[in-house]
Amino acid sequence: MKSIVYFYSKKGNNEFIANKLAKELNCDIEKIRPRADVFFFYLIKLNFGIKKLINNPSDYDRIFLVGPVWMGRFICPLKSFIKKYMDQINSLYFVTCCGSGDEVKYEKFGHGHVFNEIKNILGNKLIRCDAMPIGLILPEDKRKDGDSVMKARLKESNFTNEIKARFDKYISDIN
């Protein structure tokens, strides 16, 4: 099966996950480039679309879309990708490195709402959605500290323990 990872990342955490995923799957990878990349615009749902992709999604059996969830929102670059290329998507796997943990995924700012929105848009083309909460790299006592979560950055030296185990299980499940 031919696969590709498309990703959007503002702070680098989702780019880290995307690169790890592409390496494990031995597949192509491409960054989604918004026409205007302004954080405030995403929060007020102002969307200028994305730039044309280099790789055509219809050339791939499996598409892995990796990107953040900000304040419980399905951000514009990711939504633009799905809407623009929906007819070319055979199957999509969504992965996010986000600030919300599993225990709060359906609260106001949780990633669960975004997972539901993607399912509503894609229907049966969506294979699965998975979260790699950034808090998993923090000590237990810092995981609910919003400031610590927002400042956390994935890198080789902290891609261990729980987040690595979750990533490895994900790879095992999709292969």
PDB file of C-alpha atoms in Angstrom:
ATOM      1  CA  MET A   1       0.000   0.000   0.000  1.00  0.00           C
ATOM      2  CA  LYS A   2       1.350   3.404  -0.977  1.00  0.00           C
ATOM      3  CA  SER A   3       1.217   5.932   1.866  1.00  0.00           C
ATOM      4  CA  ILE A   4       2.026   9.590   2.446  1.00  0.00           C
ATOM      5  CA  VAL A   5       2.164  11.816   5.513  1.00  0.00           C
ATOM      6  CA  TYR A   6       0.849  15.353   5.107  1.00  0.00           C
ATOM      7  CA  PHE A   7       1.411  17.610   8.096  1.00  0.00           C
ATOM      8  CA  TYR A   8       0.965  21.080   9.484  1.00  0.00           C
ATOM      9  CA  SER A   9       2.930  22.193  12.529  1.00  0.00           C
ATOM     10  CA  LYS A  10       3.382  25.607  14.109  1.00  0.00           C
ATOM     11  CA  LYS A  11       5.661  24.777  17.059  1.00  0.00           C
ATOM     12  CA  GLY A  12       7.316  21.617  15.755  1.00  0.00           C
ATOM     13  CA  ASN A  13       5.633  18.897  17.825  1.00  0.00           C
ATOM     14  CA  ASN A  14       3.417  17.661  14.998  1.00  0.00           C
ATOM     15  CA  GLU A  15       6.295  17.904  12.540  1.00  0.00           C
ATOM     16  CA  PHE A  16       8.292  15.665  14.885  1.00  0.00           C
ATOM     17  CA  ILE A  17       5.459  13.100  14.937  1.00  0.00           C
ATOM     18  CA  ALA A  18       5.013  13.368  11.149  1.00  0.00           C
ATOM     19  CA  ASN A  19       8.707  12.715  10.502  1.00  0.00           C
ATOM     20  CA  LYS A  20       8.706   9.743  12.885  1.00  0.00           C
ATOM     21  CA  LEU A  21       5.624   8.345  11.179  1.00  0.00           C
ATOM     22  CA  ALA A  22       7.018   8.781   7.655  1.00  0.00           C
ATOM     23  CA  LYS A  23      10.255   7.105   8.710  1.00  0.00           C
ATOM     24  CA  GLU A  24       8.440   4.135  10.268  1.00  0.00           C
ATOM     25  CA  LEU A  25       6.200   3.734   7.219  1.00  0.00           C
ATOM     26  CA  ASN A  26       9.028   4.444   4.781  1.00  0.00           C
ATOM     27  CA  CYS A  27       6.770   6.806   2.868  1.00  0.00           C
ATOM     28  CA  ASP A  28       6.603  10.274   1.366  1.00  0.00           C
ATOM     29  CA  ILE A  29       6.022  13.319   3.548  1.00  0.00           C
ATOM     30  CA  GLU A  30       4.832  16.820   2.684  1.00  0.00           C
ATOM     31  CA  LYS A  31       4.187  19.957   4.688  1.00  0.00           C
ATOM     32  CA  ILE A  32       0.830  21.693   4.296  1.00  0.00           C
ATOM     33  CA  ARG A  33       1.494  25.374   3.634  1.00  0.00           C
ATOM     34  CA  PRO A  34      -1.299  27.834   4.450  1.00  0.00           C
ATOM     35  CA  ARG A  35      -1.687  30.888   2.237  1.00  0.00           C
ATOM     36  CA  ALA A  36      -1.681  33.032   5.412  1.00  0.00           C
ATOM     37  CA  ASP A  37      -0.195  31.497   8.552  1.00  0.00           C
ATOM     38  CA  VAL A  38      -1.535  33.693  11.351  1.00  0.00           C
ATOM     39  CA  PHE A  39      -2.564  32.044  14.632  1.00  0.00           C
ATOM     40  CA  PHE A  40      -5.271  34.621  15.382  1.00  0.00           C
ATOM     41  CA  PHE A  41      -6.970  33.927  12.036  1.00  0.00           C
ATOM     42  CA  TYR A  42      -7.296  30.254  12.948  1.00  0.00           C
ATOM     43  CA  LEU A  43      -8.935  31.054  16.275  1.00  0.00           C
ATOM     44  CA  ILE A  44     -11.600  33.192  14.625  1.00  0.00           C
ATOM     45  CA  LYS A  45     -11.977  30.613  11.841  1.00  0.00           C
ATOM     46  CA  LEU A  46     -10.759  32.953   9.112  1.00  0.00           C
ATOM     47  CA  ASN A  47      -9.471  30.735   6.347  1.00  0.00           C
ATOM     48  CA  PHE A  48      -7.363  31.708   3.342  1.00  0.00           C
ATOM     49  CA  GLY A  49      -6.846  28.131   2.148  1.00  0.00           C
ATOM     50  CA  ILE A  50      -3.632  26.245   1.518  1.00  0.00           C
ATOM     51  CA  LYS A  51      -1.019  26.322  -1.204  1.00  0.00           C
ATOM     52  CA  LYS A  52      -1.010  23.648  -3.889  1.00  0.00           C
ATOM     53  CA  LEU A  53       0.525  20.346  -2.849  1.00  0.00           C
ATOM     54  CA  ILE A  54       3.536  18.837  -4.578  1.00  0.00           C
ATOM     55  CA  ASN A  55       2.277  15.253  -4.157  1.00  0.00           C
ATOM     56  CA  ASN A  56      -1.192  14.386  -5.452  1.00  0.00           C
ATOM     57  CA  PRO A  57      -3.309  12.676  -2.742  1.00  0.00           C
ATOM     58  CA  SER A  58      -5.033  10.474  -5.340  1.00  0.00           C
ATOM     59  CA  ASP A  59      -1.688   8.745  -5.978  1.00  0.00           C
ATOM     60  CA  TYR A  60      -1.796   7.224  -2.478  1.00  0.00           C
ATOM     61  CA  ASP A  61      -3.833   4.454  -0.875  1.00  0.00           C
ATOM     62  CA  ARG A  62      -3.368   5.764   2.661  1.00  0.00           C
ATOM     63  CA  ILE A  63      -3.084   9.381   3.734  1.00  0.00           C
ATOM     64  CA  PHE A  64      -1.818  10.252   7.185  1.00  0.00           C
ATOM     65  CA  LEU A  65      -2.767  13.766   8.229  1.00  0.00           C
ATOM     66  CA  VAL A  66      -0.789  15.068  11.204  1.00  0.00           C
ATOM     67  CA  GLY A  67      -1.516  18.378  12.853  1.00  0.00           C
ATOM     68  CA  PRO A  68      -2.433  20.215  16.024  1.00  0.00           C
ATOM     69  CA  VAL A  69      -5.718  20.758  17.778  1.00  0.00           C
ATOM     70  CA  TRP A  70      -5.833  24.263  19.209  1.00  0.00           C
ATOM     71  CA  MET A  71      -8.330  24.994  21.950  1.00  0.00           C
ATOM     72  CA  GLY A  72     -10.548  22.150  20.765  1.00  0.00           C
ATOM     73  CA  ARG A  73     -10.669  23.442  17.190  1.00  0.00           C
ATOM     74  CA  PHE A  74     -10.101  21.745  13.874  1.00  0.00           C
ATOM     75  CA  ILE A  75      -7.711  24.369  12.531  1.00  0.00           C
ATOM     76  CA  CYS A  76      -8.016  25.905   9.082  1.00  0.00           C
ATOM     77  CA  PRO A  77      -4.950  24.407   7.344  1.00  0.00           C
ATOM     78  CA  LEU A  78      -6.096  20.869   8.192  1.00  0.00           C
ATOM     79  CA  LYS A  79      -9.745  21.523   7.391  1.00  0.00           C
ATOM     80  CA  SER A  80      -8.738  23.189   4.096  1.00  0.00           C
ATOM     81  CA  PHE A  81      -6.666  20.144   3.177  1.00  0.00           C
ATOM     82  CA  ILE A  82      -9.570  17.758   3.749  1.00  0.00           C
ATOM     83  CA  LYS A  83     -12.153  19.903   1.976  1.00  0.00           C
ATOM     84  CA  LYS A  84      -9.901  20.690  -0.992  1.00  0.00           C
ATOM     85  CA  TYR A  85      -8.765  17.109  -1.558  1.00  0.00           C
ATOM     86  CA  MET A  86     -11.709  15.101  -0.211  1.00  0.00           C
ATOM     87  CA  ASP A  87     -12.511  13.597  -3.614  1.00  0.00           C
ATOM     88  CA  GLN A  88      -8.895  12.425  -3.960  1.00  0.00           C
ATOM     89  CA  ILE A  89      -8.653  10.808  -0.529  1.00  0.00           C
ATOM     90  CA  ASN A  90      -9.030   7.031  -0.461  1.00  0.00           C
ATOM     91  CA  SER A  91      -8.462   6.566   3.260  1.00  0.00           C
ATOM     92  CA  LEU A  92      -7.285   8.993   5.920  1.00  0.00           C
ATOM     93  CA  TYR A  93      -5.653   8.514   9.301  1.00  0.00           C
ATOM     94  CA  PHE A  94      -5.553  11.601  11.524  1.00  0.00           C
ATOM     95  CA  VAL A  95      -2.890  11.994  14.204  1.00  0.00           C
ATOM     96  CA  THR A  96      -2.463  14.953  16.529  1.00  0.00           C
ATOM     97  CA  CYS A  97       0.122  15.935  19.076  1.00  0.00           C
ATOM     98  CA  CYS A  98      -2.096  18.090  21.248  1.00  0.00           C
ATOM     99  CA  GLY A  99      -2.338  19.633  24.679  1.00  0.00           C
ATOM    100  CA  SER A 100      -5.453  17.793  25.820  1.00  0.00           C
ATOM    101  CA  GLY A 101      -5.064  14.420  27.465  1.00  0.00           C
ATOM    102  CA  ASP A 102      -7.383  11.450  27.042  1.00  0.00           C
ATOM    103  CA  GLU A 103      -9.237  12.204  30.268  1.00  0.00           C
ATOM    104  CA  VAL A 104     -10.425  15.590  28.949  1.00  0.00           C
ATOM    105  CA  LYS A 105     -10.782  14.844  25.249  1.00  0.00           C
ATOM    106  CA  TYR A 106     -14.529  15.645  25.244  1.00  0.00           C
ATOM    107  CA  GLU A 107     -14.288  18.751  27.396  1.00  0.00           C
ATOM    108  CA  LYS A 108     -14.486  22.220  25.813  1.00  0.00           C
ATOM    109  CA  PHE A 109     -10.900  22.319  24.523  1.00  0.00           C
ATOM    110  CA  GLY A 110     -10.425  18.582  23.988  1.00  0.00           C
ATOM    111  CA  HIS A 111      -9.370  16.806  20.817  1.00  0.00           C
ATOM    112  CA  GLY A 112     -12.397  14.482  20.765  1.00  0.00           C
ATOM    113  CA  HIS A 113     -14.597  17.177  19.219  1.00  0.00           C
ATOM    114  CA  VAL A 114     -12.150  17.525  16.335  1.00  0.00           C
ATOM    115  CA  PHE A 115     -12.148  13.755  15.826  1.00  0.00           C
ATOM    116  CA  ASN A 116     -15.952  13.855  15.548  1.00  0.00           C
ATOM    117  CA  GLU A 117     -15.819  16.756  13.099  1.00  0.00           C
ATOM    118  CA  ILE A 118     -13.366  14.908  10.853  1.00  0.00           C
ATOM    119  CA  LYS A 119     -15.610  11.823  10.948  1.00  0.00           C
ATOM    120  CA  ASN A 120     -18.611  13.963   9.959  1.00  0.00           C
ATOM    121  CA  ILE A 121     -16.721  15.409   6.994  1.00  0.00           C
ATOM    122  CA  LEU A 122     -15.038  12.250   5.714  1.00  0.00           C
ATOM    123  CA  GLY A 123     -17.436   9.498   6.743  1.00  0.00           C
ATOM    124  CA  ASN A 124     -16.083   6.056   5.839  1.00  0.00           C
ATOM    125  CA  LYS A 125     -12.918   7.515   4.312  1.00  0.00           C
ATOM    126  CA  LEU A 126     -11.704   8.210   7.855  1.00  0.00           C
ATOM    127  CA  ILE A 127     -10.003   5.084   9.160  1.00  0.00           C
ATOM    128  CA  ARG A 128      -9.011   6.353  12.592  1.00  0.00           C
ATOM    129  CA  CYS A 129      -8.038   9.345  14.711  1.00  0.00           C
ATOM    130  CA  ASP A 130      -5.330   9.202  17.352  1.00  0.00           C
ATOM    131  CA  ALA A 131      -3.877  11.627  19.873  1.00  0.00           C
ATOM    132  CA  MET A 132      -0.319  11.811  21.134  1.00  0.00           C
ATOM    133  CA  PRO A 133      -0.825  14.220  24.063  1.00  0.00           C
ATOM    134  CA  ILE A 134       2.261  16.347  24.632  1.00  0.00           C
ATOM    135  CA  GLY A 135       1.689  16.036  28.376  1.00  0.00           C
ATOM    136  CA  LEU A 136       2.955  12.455  28.168  1.00  0.00           C
ATOM    137  CA  ILE A 137       6.522  13.799  28.039  1.00  0.00           C
ATOM    138  CA  LEU A 138       6.039  15.754  31.276  1.00  0.00           C
ATOM    139  CA  PRO A 139       6.335  14.545  34.866  1.00  0.00           C
ATOM    140  CA  GLU A 140       2.959  13.480  36.289  1.00  0.00           C
ATOM    141  CA  ASP A 141       2.684  16.598  38.484  1.00  0.00           C
ATOM    142  CA  LYS A 142       3.104  18.941  35.464  1.00  0.00           C
ATOM    143  CA  ARG A 143       0.595  17.326  33.080  1.00  0.00           C
ATOM    144  CA  LYS A 144      -2.321  19.504  34.158  1.00  0.00           C
ATOM    145  CA  ASP A 145      -0.246  22.684  34.288  1.00  0.00           C
ATOM    146  CA  GLY A 146      -1.307  24.555  31.151  1.00  0.00           C
ATOM    147  CA  ASP A 147       1.880  26.608  30.996  1.00  0.00           C
ATOM    148  CA  SER A 148       4.104  23.509  31.155  1.00  0.00           C
ATOM    149  CA  VAL A 149       2.005  21.765  28.498  1.00  0.00           C
ATOM    150  CA  MET A 150       2.161  24.792  26.166  1.00  0.00           C
ATOM    151  CA  LYS A 151       5.947  25.062  26.533  1.00  0.00           C
ATOM    152  CA  ALA A 152       6.625  21.332  26.041  1.00  0.00           C
ATOM    153  CA  ARG A 153       8.470  20.432  22.832  1.00  0.00           C
ATOM    154  CA  LEU A 154       9.030  16.961  21.450  1.00  0.00           C
ATOM    155  CA  LYS A 155      12.604  15.957  20.683  1.00  0.00           C
ATOM    156  CA  GLU A 156      14.559  12.732  20.524  1.00  0.00           C
ATOM    157  CA  SER A 157      15.686  12.994  24.150  1.00  0.00           C
ATOM    158  CA  ASN A 158      12.135  13.139  25.553  1.00  0.00           C
ATOM    159  CA  PHE A 159      10.399  10.892  23.031  1.00  0.00           C
ATOM    160  CA  THR A 160      10.430   8.066  25.555  1.00  0.00           C
ATOM    161  CA  ASN A 161       8.226   6.165  27.972  1.00  0.00           C
ATOM    162  CA  GLU A 162       4.485   6.793  27.575  1.00  0.00           C
ATOM    163  CA  ILE A 163       4.486   8.821  24.369  1.00  0.00           C
ATOM    164  CA  LYS A 164       6.931   6.426  22.691  1.00  0.00           C
ATOM    165  CA  ALA A 165       4.841   3.445  23.820  1.00  0.00           C
ATOM    166  CA  ARG A 166       1.701   5.069  22.404  1.00  0.00           C
ATOM    167  CA  PHE A 167       3.447   5.833  19.112  1.00  0.00           C
ATOM    168  CA  ASP A 168       4.846   2.297  18.862  1.00  0.00           C
ATOM    169  CA  LYS A 169       1.390   0.812  19.505  1.00  0.00           C
ATOM    170  CA  TYR A 170      -0.045   3.075  16.820  1.00  0.00           C
ATOM    171  CA  ILE A 171       2.555   1.859  14.313  1.00  0.00           C
ATOM    172  CA  SER A 172       1.819  -1.748  15.259  1.00  0.00           C
ATOM    173  CA  ASP A 173      -1.937  -1.212  14.868  1.00  0.00           C
ATOM    174  CA  ILE A 174      -1.745   0.354  11.400  1.00  0.00           C
ATOM    175  CA  ASN A 175       0.732  -2.127   9.933  1.00  0.00           C
TER     176      ASN A 175
END
